[in-house]
Short mmCIF file of C-alpha atoms in Angstrom, two decimals:
data_model
loop_
_atom_site.label_atom_id
_atom_site.label_comp_id
_atom_site.label_asym_id
_atom_site.label_seq_id
_atom_site.Cartn_x
_atom_site.Cartn_y
_atom_site.Cartn_z
CA MET A 16 -43.55 16.10 -18.02
CA ARG A 17 -39.94 15.70 -17.43
CA PRO A 18 -37.98 18.27 -15.94
CA ALA A 19 -35.16 20.06 -18.17
CA ARG A 20 -31.71 18.38 -17.33
CA GLY A 21 -29.94 21.41 -16.05
CA ARG A 22 -26.81 21.98 -13.61
CA PRO A 23 -26.59 19.77 -11.15
CA ARG A 24 -27.68 20.53 -7.61
CA PRO A 25 -25.59 21.92 -4.93
CA ALA A 26 -26.90 19.17 -3.07
CA ARG A 27 -25.86 16.36 -5.04
CA ILE A 28 -22.08 18.28 -5.76
CA VAL A 29 -21.82 17.57 -2.07
CA ALA A 30 -22.91 14.16 -1.97
CA PHE A 31 -20.40 13.29 -4.45
CA VAL A 32 -17.89 15.04 -3.29
CA LEU A 33 -18.44 13.89 0.07
CA ALA A 34 -18.44 10.00 -1.47
CA LEU A 35 -15.12 10.97 -3.06
CA LEU A 36 -13.52 11.83 0.39
CA VAL A 37 -14.58 9.09 1.97
CA TYR A 38 -13.16 6.74 -0.79
CA ALA A 39 -10.12 8.51 -0.66
CA ALA A 40 -9.71 7.95 3.48
CA ALA A 41 -10.97 4.09 2.59
CA LEU A 42 -8.06 3.55 0.38
CA PHE A 43 -5.82 5.21 2.48
CA ALA A 44 -6.26 3.36 5.57
CA ALA A 45 -6.44 0.16 3.39
CA TRP A 46 -3.48 1.36 2.18
CA ALA A 47 -1.64 1.95 5.52
CA MET A 48 -2.84 -1.53 6.49
CA SER A 49 -1.02 -2.96 3.84
CA PHE A 50 1.98 -1.20 4.65
CA ALA A 51 1.63 -2.21 8.73
CA ALA A 52 1.50 -5.64 7.57
CA ALA A 53 4.18 -5.66 4.83
CA MET A 54 6.49 -3.97 7.47
CA GLY A 55 5.84 -6.58 10.26
CA THR A 56 6.94 -9.28 8.16
CA LEU A 57 10.21 -10.90 8.22
CA PRO A 58 13.10 -9.65 5.88
CA VAL A 59 14.05 -12.63 3.84
CA TYR A 60 17.90 -12.75 2.78
CA SER A 61 18.97 -14.73 -0.34
CA ALA A 62 20.85 -17.44 1.76
CA THR A 63 19.58 -19.81 4.12
CA THR A 64 21.21 -22.82 6.59
CA THR A 65 20.55 -23.82 10.05
CA ALA A 66 21.59 -22.31 13.18
CA THR A 67 21.78 -23.41 17.10
CA VAL A 68 19.30 -21.61 19.43
CA THR A 69 21.68 -19.96 21.96
CA ALA A 70 18.83 -18.29 23.87
CA MET A 71 15.10 -17.62 23.78
CA VAL A 72 14.16 -13.58 25.03
CA SER A 73 10.99 -12.92 26.56
CA GLU A 74 9.39 -9.77 26.08
CA VAL A 75 6.12 -8.98 28.33
CA PHE A 76 3.31 -6.64 26.78
CA PRO A 77 0.42 -5.87 29.64
CA TYR A 78 -2.97 -7.11 27.97
CA GLY A 79 -5.76 -7.12 30.27
CA ASP A 80 -5.49 -9.84 33.04
CA ASP A 81 -2.68 -11.90 31.52
CA ASP A 82 0.56 -10.83 30.00
CA TYR A 83 1.17 -11.28 26.41
CA ARG A 84 4.83 -12.89 26.41
CA PRO A 85 6.48 -13.43 22.63
CA CYS A 86 9.62 -14.74 22.27
CA GLY A 87 12.89 -14.05 20.17
CA PRO A 88 15.35 -16.68 19.44
CA ARG A 89 19.35 -15.69 19.68
CA TYR A 90 21.51 -18.23 17.82
CA THR A 91 24.62 -19.05 16.08
CA PHE A 92 25.68 -20.48 12.92
CA MET A 93 28.87 -21.41 11.14
CA LEU A 94 30.08 -19.75 7.88
CA ASP A 95 33.54 -20.78 6.47
CA GLY A 96 34.25 -21.73 10.00
CA VAL A 97 33.71 -18.44 11.77
CA ALA A 98 30.71 -18.68 13.90
CA VAL A 99 27.96 -16.14 13.71
CA SER A 100 25.51 -14.72 16.39
CA ALA A 101 22.76 -12.96 15.68
CA SER A 102 18.78 -12.52 16.99
CA SER A 103 15.76 -12.33 15.67
CA PRO A 104 14.76 -8.64 14.44
CA ASN A 105 11.17 -9.65 16.14
CA VAL A 106 9.54 -11.17 18.83
CA SER A 107 6.15 -13.76 18.46
CA GLU A 108 4.54 -16.18 20.11
CA ARG A 109 5.45 -18.59 17.10
CA TYR A 110 9.11 -18.57 18.02
CA CYS A 111 8.40 -19.90 22.19
CA SER A 112 8.18 -23.43 21.02
CA LEU A 113 12.01 -23.43 20.13
CA ALA A 114 14.23 -24.83 22.56
CA VAL A 115 17.76 -23.66 23.44
CA GLY A 116 20.18 -26.13 21.67
CA GLY A 117 18.02 -26.74 19.07
CA PRO A 118 17.50 -25.77 15.45
CA ILE A 119 16.41 -23.25 13.80
CA ASP A 120 16.28 -22.30 10.26
CA ILE A 121 17.36 -19.12 9.50
CA THR A 122 18.02 -17.12 6.10
CA TYR A 123 20.94 -14.22 6.28
CA ASP A 124 22.96 -11.90 3.88
CA PRO A 125 26.23 -13.76 2.48
CA SER A 126 27.81 -9.91 2.23
CA GLU A 127 26.59 -9.06 6.13
CA PRO A 128 25.72 -12.35 7.93
CA THR A 129 24.82 -10.74 10.98
CA SER A 130 21.90 -9.29 8.57
CA SER A 131 19.71 -12.45 9.33
CA ALA A 132 16.05 -13.82 10.47
CA PRO A 133 14.57 -17.14 11.00
CA SER A 134 12.91 -18.50 7.76
CA PRO A 135 9.56 -17.52 6.66
CA ARG A 136 8.44 -21.34 7.35
CA TYR A 137 8.09 -20.15 10.83
CA ASP A 138 5.50 -16.90 9.81
CA ARG A 139 2.27 -18.81 9.81
CA SER A 140 0.10 -15.31 9.84
CA PRO A 141 -1.74 -14.67 6.53
CA ALA A 142 0.02 -12.00 5.24
CA TRP A 143 -2.96 -11.54 2.22
CA VAL A 144 -5.58 -11.40 4.53
CA PRO A 145 -5.36 -7.48 5.49
CA THR A 146 -5.25 -7.19 2.04
CA ALA A 147 -8.20 -9.22 0.76
CA LEU A 148 -9.88 -7.09 3.50
CA ALA A 149 -8.89 -3.88 2.02
CA VAL A 150 -9.70 -4.99 -1.76
CA GLY A 151 -13.00 -6.17 -1.03
CA GLY A 152 -14.27 -3.06 0.80
CA HIS A 153 -13.18 -0.83 -1.74
CA VAL A 154 -15.59 -2.85 -3.91
CA VAL A 155 -18.00 -2.83 -1.19
CA LEU A 156 -17.53 0.69 -0.66
CA ALA A 157 -17.56 1.44 -4.67
CA LEU A 158 -21.01 -0.59 -5.32
CA GLY A 159 -22.32 1.21 -2.94
CA ILE A 160 -21.38 4.75 -3.89
CA ALA A 161 -22.88 3.73 -7.46
CA ALA A 162 -25.98 2.30 -5.74
CA LEU A 163 -26.52 5.23 -4.37
CA VAL A 164 -25.56 7.71 -7.47
CA ALA A 165 -27.64 5.37 -9.59
CA GLY A 166 -30.55 5.49 -7.02
CA ARG A 167 -30.73 9.01 -6.35
CA SER A 168 -30.27 9.64 -10.27
CA LYS A 169 -33.87 7.52 -10.93
CA VAL A 170 -35.64 8.88 -7.92
CA GLU A 171 -34.79 12.19 -9.71
CA ASN A 172 -35.61 11.42 -13.21
CA SER A 173 -38.76 9.61 -12.24
CA PRO A 174 -42.05 11.27 -13.69
CA ARG A 175 -44.18 13.07 -10.99
#
């Protein structure tokens, strides 16, 4: 004989609410990761040119026994016969191979040429990885919640 369906038991409601809260927390964490990844990328402006590296600035971050020493280029480029000097808005190990006096491709804002950044081609970090991990994590979490609910429903509705 099958039990009559009535109101959901409080334990089921608590489990469902808990699952929703865990899912919301995971969604927020994924959004925060994506936001951080987006903020870590360089700006890309509408105009491009080749500048000359005038200096390399190195920052030191203590990291265990070794130090992390990313570089940031300072560069100069000509715009309408005027030399414009600027520096990269961030530092990275990928810039350390640039040589003082050598070329660097940059993008800049024509209305404000001091707003510039190295070309995105120097950014070899795959920005899609955090997003793919976040989406994959949500799919796995949603499937897990669905399996949990389906499994509990099957156990509760099975003949005894």
